[in-house]
């Protein structure tokens, strides 16, 4: 089989490489000639574990290629995937679909100019990008303006890739969702995903509208779980409970599940904030407002801002003139993605309050320097700690999970650790001689006195 993948961003590049690993002939298309040249040289524009080897191996085998020539890629393809960006529109939060519709128009023109190759062939045009309900129908209308209905079918095949584990998510998915009313499209997409049948991966066939909504509903629900456990963490701090135990206690309930119940500084990234906003706007247009999702967005943004107040409180009420060491800048580990990262809401506030902020991230510093040029960037974790008055953990990269605590303490001016990801155990940190602040956990367990943390991040004896 042959497919064309329009767009070599995160979704397009990962999906194209993974399809080629299935034995499909994949041509990835992008307008950015410089990007295509770099890909042809084996240079990967994003950080995703294992992607460089996957691209190199399949390119060498002749199954994966890159081009700026959309017409050549599209003609003769069994399916054409649209995997371009759908960023939030400035001002209103709606998804910007201009790239999707431009791609659909170019696909239609390419197919019309190329004729039927072979005669009578039908091309399945698939939206892989995350798009609001109704987008597939608009793509269909765009194609019909140029092509007869006998030349194409339209389908929706939303992606469920987590940054940092995208290849595993593609190769071992929980499910594959395919939205179409065309039997031909079902056959083609079923054949593309045939290798997953051996793993008994559920295939969910639906209408276009249902497939589009499944993606948004999934992300909104996961964002809600994160926001819920973050609010439970605040309550734990107020009453002396442990949010880790609360999360485990409710997560073992099969109706709830254990995933996405990790308290922290709030969610970020390229999907949850953008997709929740787009879902809210779509619901408003349909006159069915989603008050739960609206609240999730509001509470999450407030939480990220509150983290700066928590840090200032832990530092004695002010940070002016103090040196703060920061580990982790990206919104999650195993990615270089800075989009809507909590660090972007926290660190500029600390700098504006007079702190000297020194930061390190294994992969995100190139982008962080563009967004927060006022910070000092260091070559490794320990360099940030030299003479620091506090150590702040924002992203839970593996290399931050087993720091040499004796070395950390020796480097710092004050042994103060503010752990926004609950990487370390409170009692162990106290025993090591640190003043330790985390999210939703008491310092000590049992005894006549229970040490708890207030919502402001201060330790009190209850």
XYZ file of C-alpha atoms in Angstrom:
462
model
C 0.000 0.000 0.000
C 1.009 3.621 -0.540
C 0.058 6.622 1.563
C 0.925 10.305 1.669
C 1.257 12.151 4.975
C 0.678 15.902 4.603
C 2.609 17.654 7.364
C 5.829 16.585 9.075
C 5.100 17.954 12.516
C 4.831 15.772 15.581
C 1.752 13.804 14.484
C 2.656 13.527 10.806
C 6.255 12.462 11.301
C 5.543 9.923 14.033
C 2.532 8.471 12.198
C 4.352 8.313 8.873
C 7.380 6.583 10.397
C 5.200 4.079 12.249
C 3.116 3.235 9.174
C 6.335 2.619 7.248
C 7.423 0.247 10.020
C 4.245 -1.720 9.203
C 5.589 -2.164 5.660
C 3.560 0.612 4.037
C 5.205 2.917 1.493
C 4.947 6.396 3.037
C 5.750 9.783 1.527
C 5.798 12.664 4.001
C 5.080 16.091 2.513
C 5.865 19.534 3.865
C 6.028 23.032 2.363
C 9.124 23.833 4.401
C 11.944 22.903 2.007
C 14.583 23.336 4.685
C 12.759 20.930 6.975
C 12.456 18.340 4.198
C 16.166 18.663 3.412
C 17.038 18.103 7.071
C 14.773 15.057 7.244
C 16.387 13.634 4.122
C 19.740 13.990 5.894
C 18.339 12.105 8.872
C 17.970 15.176 11.110
C 14.823 14.918 13.258
C 13.212 18.300 14.097
C 11.559 17.106 17.312
C 12.721 15.089 20.295
C 10.858 11.809 20.641
C 12.638 8.743 22.041
C 13.357 6.192 19.307
C 12.053 8.308 16.421
C 15.468 8.951 14.883
C 16.209 5.216 14.599
C 12.728 4.488 13.242
C 13.040 7.160 10.541
C 16.576 6.151 9.595
C 15.763 2.453 9.348
C 12.665 2.851 7.182
C 14.231 5.529 4.976
C 17.155 3.199 4.338
C 14.718 0.394 3.498
C 12.987 2.633 0.944
C 9.640 2.646 2.731
C 9.807 6.239 4.025
C 10.584 9.310 1.930
C 10.234 13.085 2.184
C 9.272 15.685 -0.397
C 7.816 19.135 -0.998
C 5.989 17.846 -4.101
C 2.454 17.206 -2.892
C 1.147 16.262 -6.318
C 3.715 13.492 -6.788
C 3.049 12.154 -3.290
C -0.728 12.167 -3.598
C -1.221 10.624 -7.021
C -1.389 6.854 -6.824
C -1.717 6.863 -3.028
C -4.347 4.637 -1.458
C -4.845 7.181 1.329
C -3.787 10.757 1.989
C -3.553 11.827 5.622
C -3.896 15.472 6.636
C -1.644 15.946 9.669
C -1.114 19.706 9.751
C -1.320 21.997 12.767
C -4.610 23.189 14.256
C -3.426 25.841 16.741
C -5.787 27.914 18.860
C -6.944 31.035 17.073
C -5.837 34.195 18.781
C -8.584 35.895 20.713
C -11.363 33.303 20.706
C -9.773 29.883 21.382
C -11.311 28.259 18.285
C -9.129 25.784 16.413
C -7.465 27.428 13.413
C -8.407 25.136 10.541
C -6.847 27.185 7.753
C -3.988 24.682 7.298
C -6.419 21.759 7.119
C -8.593 23.399 4.483
C -5.576 24.575 2.473
C -4.249 21.010 2.465
C -7.642 19.678 1.324
C -7.704 22.165 -1.573
C -4.190 21.211 -2.659
C -5.021 17.507 -2.458
C -8.101 18.052 -4.644
C -6.097 19.988 -7.228
C -3.353 17.367 -7.275
C -5.819 14.522 -7.759
C -7.667 16.427 -10.481
C -4.456 17.179 -12.396
C -3.188 13.640 -12.006
C -6.360 12.020 -13.286
C -7.254 8.485 -12.303
C -4.134 6.439 -11.659
C -5.067 3.667 -12.070
C -8.374 4.346 -13.854
C -11.359 4.204 -11.523
C -9.168 4.480 -8.410
C -10.584 6.140 -5.281
C -8.406 8.030 -2.835
C -9.246 8.074 0.868
C -8.578 11.519 2.369
C -8.134 11.206 6.120
C -7.993 13.920 8.781
C -5.334 12.892 11.284
C -5.122 16.347 12.822
C -7.255 17.061 15.866
C -10.234 18.961 14.455
C -13.631 20.126 15.755
C -16.837 18.327 14.890
C -17.935 19.151 11.352
C -14.442 19.569 9.892
C -14.607 16.324 7.915
C -17.823 17.458 6.216
C -16.156 20.742 5.242
C -13.164 18.840 3.851
C -15.604 16.740 1.844
C -17.223 19.878 0.379
C -13.821 21.296 -0.578
C -12.940 18.086 -2.430
C -16.326 18.040 -4.190
C -15.684 21.527 -5.572
C -12.913 20.023 -7.702
C -13.476 16.258 -7.874
C -16.428 14.009 -8.671
C -17.635 12.005 -5.644
C -16.485 8.807 -7.337
C -12.831 9.863 -6.952
C -12.533 10.154 -3.190
C -13.779 9.199 0.250
C -13.341 11.135 3.492
C -12.512 9.691 6.885
C -11.451 10.816 10.352
C -8.685 8.900 12.138
C -7.734 10.875 15.271
C -4.379 10.257 16.913
C -3.884 9.392 20.588
C -0.129 9.864 20.867
C 1.513 10.957 24.100
C 4.682 12.957 23.709
C 7.551 10.921 25.065
C 5.898 7.569 24.324
C 4.352 8.197 20.908
C 5.901 5.249 19.080
C 4.683 2.785 21.701
C 1.252 4.429 21.605
C 1.060 3.979 17.827
C 2.352 0.411 17.817
C 0.409 -0.741 20.887
C -2.679 1.491 21.015
C -5.650 1.070 23.335
C -7.894 1.469 20.284
C -8.008 2.793 16.730
C -10.877 5.141 15.903
C -12.028 5.445 12.285
C -14.916 7.695 11.319
C -16.419 7.257 7.853
C -19.611 6.221 6.070
C -17.653 4.703 3.162
C -17.142 0.958 2.951
C -14.146 1.555 0.688
C -12.536 3.842 3.293
C -13.159 1.232 6.004
C -11.454 -1.386 3.848
C -8.421 0.774 3.072
C -7.900 1.967 6.654
C -8.566 -1.515 7.999
C -5.814 -2.822 5.718
C -3.401 -0.102 6.879
C -3.977 -1.051 10.510
C -4.051 -4.786 9.823
C -0.799 -5.436 11.780
C -2.642 -4.342 14.917
C -5.291 -7.021 14.433
C -2.714 -9.549 15.612
C -2.665 -7.710 18.947
C -6.477 -7.728 19.052
C -6.515 -3.933 19.116
C -10.147 -2.709 19.216
C -11.185 -0.949 16.013
C -13.928 1.601 16.629
C -15.779 2.452 13.409
C -18.065 5.473 13.700
C -19.405 8.450 11.794
C -17.135 11.388 10.955
C -18.696 13.544 13.659
C -18.387 10.885 16.347
C -14.717 10.212 15.602
C -13.930 13.912 15.758
C -15.695 14.282 19.093
C -14.087 11.161 20.600
C -10.668 12.822 20.407
C -11.789 16.013 22.126
C -13.846 14.179 24.724
C -10.892 11.931 25.623
C -8.500 14.825 26.145
C -11.053 16.847 28.103
C -11.737 13.902 30.408
C -8.037 13.330 31.089
C -7.551 17.034 31.763
C -10.454 16.833 34.203
C -8.820 13.933 36.068
C -5.610 15.926 36.464
C -7.451 19.000 37.695
C -9.531 16.912 40.096
C -6.528 15.304 41.778
C -4.789 18.685 41.981
C -7.729 20.072 43.910
C -7.750 16.980 46.121
C -4.067 17.677 46.815
C -4.973 21.118 48.132
C -7.582 19.566 50.397
C -5.056 16.961 51.566
C -2.705 19.746 52.582
C -5.421 21.460 54.580
C -6.544 18.356 56.506
C -3.307 16.360 56.799
C -4.095 13.619 54.274
C -1.711 12.190 51.662
C -2.709 12.726 48.032
C -0.632 9.726 46.890
C -2.702 7.436 49.067
C -5.917 9.146 47.994
C -4.977 8.673 44.322
C -4.141 5.008 44.900
C -7.286 4.423 46.911
C -9.573 5.802 44.233
C -7.460 4.659 41.268
C -7.793 0.999 42.223
C -11.501 1.379 41.551
C -11.888 -0.017 38.042
C -14.479 2.631 37.241
C -11.905 5.374 37.829
C -8.489 3.942 36.952
C -5.029 4.883 38.187
C -3.733 6.909 35.250
C -3.649 10.717 35.260
C -4.045 10.930 39.027
C -0.661 12.496 39.759
C -0.858 15.820 41.580
C 1.367 18.594 40.287
C 1.561 22.177 39.029
C -1.141 21.826 36.362
C -1.301 20.416 32.846
C 0.257 21.956 29.751
C 1.478 20.787 26.367
C 0.254 20.973 22.817
C -3.030 19.093 23.314
C -4.940 19.459 26.574
C -5.149 23.287 26.799
C -5.765 23.770 23.080
C -8.239 20.918 22.698
C -10.242 21.837 25.793
C -10.546 25.412 24.534
C -11.642 24.248 21.087
C -14.202 21.856 22.617
C -15.651 24.652 24.758
C -15.969 26.928 21.712
C -17.598 24.174 19.637
C -20.091 23.542 22.427
C -20.899 27.249 22.616
C -21.624 27.313 18.883
C -23.906 24.304 19.377
C -25.565 26.132 22.317
C -24.674 23.292 24.700
C -22.091 24.870 27.048
C -19.672 22.561 28.847
C -19.395 24.076 32.307
C -17.183 21.262 33.629
C -14.561 21.717 30.905
C -14.734 25.504 31.246
C -14.007 25.142 34.954
C -11.123 22.749 34.285
C -9.450 25.341 32.050
C -9.952 28.146 34.549
C -8.758 26.130 37.551
C -5.714 24.797 35.696
C -4.517 28.232 34.625
C -5.002 29.554 38.151
C -3.061 26.627 39.575
C 0.007 27.313 37.446
C 0.032 30.914 38.655
C -0.437 29.772 42.260
C 2.738 27.692 42.050
C 4.805 30.886 41.983
C 3.065 32.043 45.185
C 3.751 28.639 46.746
C 7.448 28.919 45.945
C 7.679 32.473 47.289
C 5.931 31.412 50.502
C 8.313 28.479 50.935
C 11.229 30.909 50.552
C 10.025 32.933 53.531
C 7.643 35.277 51.762
C 10.067 36.877 49.297
C 12.631 35.845 46.700
C 14.241 39.194 45.913
C 18.007 38.743 45.844
C 17.770 34.974 46.172
C 19.131 32.388 43.746
C 16.644 29.724 42.688
C 17.765 26.500 41.007
C 15.150 25.045 38.659
C 15.163 21.507 37.245
C 12.800 20.836 34.345
C 11.229 23.314 31.929
C 9.187 21.250 29.449
C 5.555 20.444 30.206
C 6.469 16.775 30.736
C 9.587 14.582 30.515
C 10.887 12.923 27.319
C 9.942 15.839 25.084
C 11.355 19.214 24.083
C 7.852 20.736 23.968
C 7.468 23.966 25.941
C 3.914 24.756 24.886
C 1.787 25.843 27.869
C 4.370 24.412 30.254
C 3.820 25.356 33.912
C 7.364 26.761 33.912
C 6.205 29.550 31.581
C 3.666 30.705 34.177
C 5.935 30.240 37.200
C 9.467 31.360 36.390
C 8.822 34.816 34.883
C 6.907 35.695 38.065
C 9.839 34.648 40.236
C 12.257 36.636 38.087
C 9.994 39.692 38.217
C 9.938 39.347 42.005
C 13.694 39.825 42.056
C 14.964 36.239 42.053
C 17.984 35.052 40.124
C 16.622 31.991 38.318
C 19.078 29.361 37.092
C 17.552 26.503 35.082
C 18.375 23.220 33.393
C 16.325 20.872 31.214
C 17.724 17.889 29.259
C 15.921 18.767 26.014
C 13.877 21.950 26.366
C 16.429 24.719 26.849
C 16.749 25.802 23.211
C 13.056 26.652 23.068
C 12.973 27.934 26.653
C 15.697 30.472 25.865
C 13.444 31.996 23.200
C 10.477 32.200 25.563
C 12.294 33.174 28.780
C 15.553 34.889 27.794
C 15.774 36.526 31.205
C 16.707 33.265 32.925
C 20.207 31.803 33.345
C 20.638 28.409 31.665
C 23.075 25.826 32.996
C 24.888 22.836 31.541
C 23.639 20.257 34.039
C 21.490 19.816 37.118
C 24.223 20.359 39.676
C 25.458 23.562 38.070
C 22.091 25.176 38.780
C 22.456 24.450 42.510
C 25.755 26.263 43.135
C 24.979 28.787 45.881
C 21.224 28.396 45.465
C 18.779 29.358 48.187
C 16.179 26.872 46.951
C 15.875 23.971 44.502
C 12.624 23.775 42.515
C 11.590 20.609 40.653
C 9.097 21.352 37.867
C 9.465 18.456 35.388
C 10.038 14.851 36.493
C 12.833 13.812 34.125
C 14.340 10.469 35.158
C 17.751 12.004 35.746
C 16.249 14.180 38.490
C 14.804 11.206 40.390
C 18.056 10.024 41.970
C 20.087 13.155 42.681
C 23.078 12.827 44.990
C 21.469 14.485 48.006
C 24.736 14.970 49.850
C 26.147 16.777 46.838
C 22.954 18.813 46.446
C 23.112 19.931 50.068
C 26.793 20.804 49.828
C 26.255 22.952 46.729
C 23.288 24.931 48.023
C 23.411 27.957 50.288
C 20.161 26.832 51.923
C 18.943 23.182 51.938
C 15.434 24.032 50.722
C 13.702 21.814 48.122
C 10.321 22.628 46.560
C 9.152 19.542 44.696
C 6.160 20.299 42.452
C 6.077 16.719 41.091
C 6.400 14.717 44.343
C 9.538 12.974 43.074
C 11.017 12.407 46.533
C 9.690 11.016 49.809
C 9.098 13.697 52.460
C 10.472 11.759 55.427
C 13.625 10.785 53.523
C 14.261 14.383 52.520
C 13.796 15.619 56.078
C 16.141 12.903 57.335
C 18.725 14.057 54.774
C 18.634 17.527 56.302
C 16.424 19.358 53.822
C 13.474 21.625 54.359
C 11.133 19.937 51.924
C 7.871 21.086 50.333
C 5.777 18.921 48.032
C 2.213 18.714 46.740
C -0.552 17.306 48.931
C 1.582 15.255 51.321
C 2.358 15.567 55.058
C 6.007 15.554 56.093
C 5.632 12.831 58.717
C 3.266 9.942 59.277
C 1.840 8.954 62.674
C 2.927 10.222 66.080
C 1.257 12.726 68.355
C 1.999 15.570 65.965
C 1.160 15.556 62.291
C 3.000 17.964 60.025
C 0.833 19.187 57.148
C 1.161 21.637 54.311
C -1.226 24.547 53.828
C -2.484 25.561 50.370
C 0.133 28.339 50.447
C 2.855 25.718 50.769
C 3.859 26.405 54.391
C 4.432 23.625 56.903
C 2.424 23.780 60.113
C 1.988 21.445 63.074
C -1.585 20.242 63.447
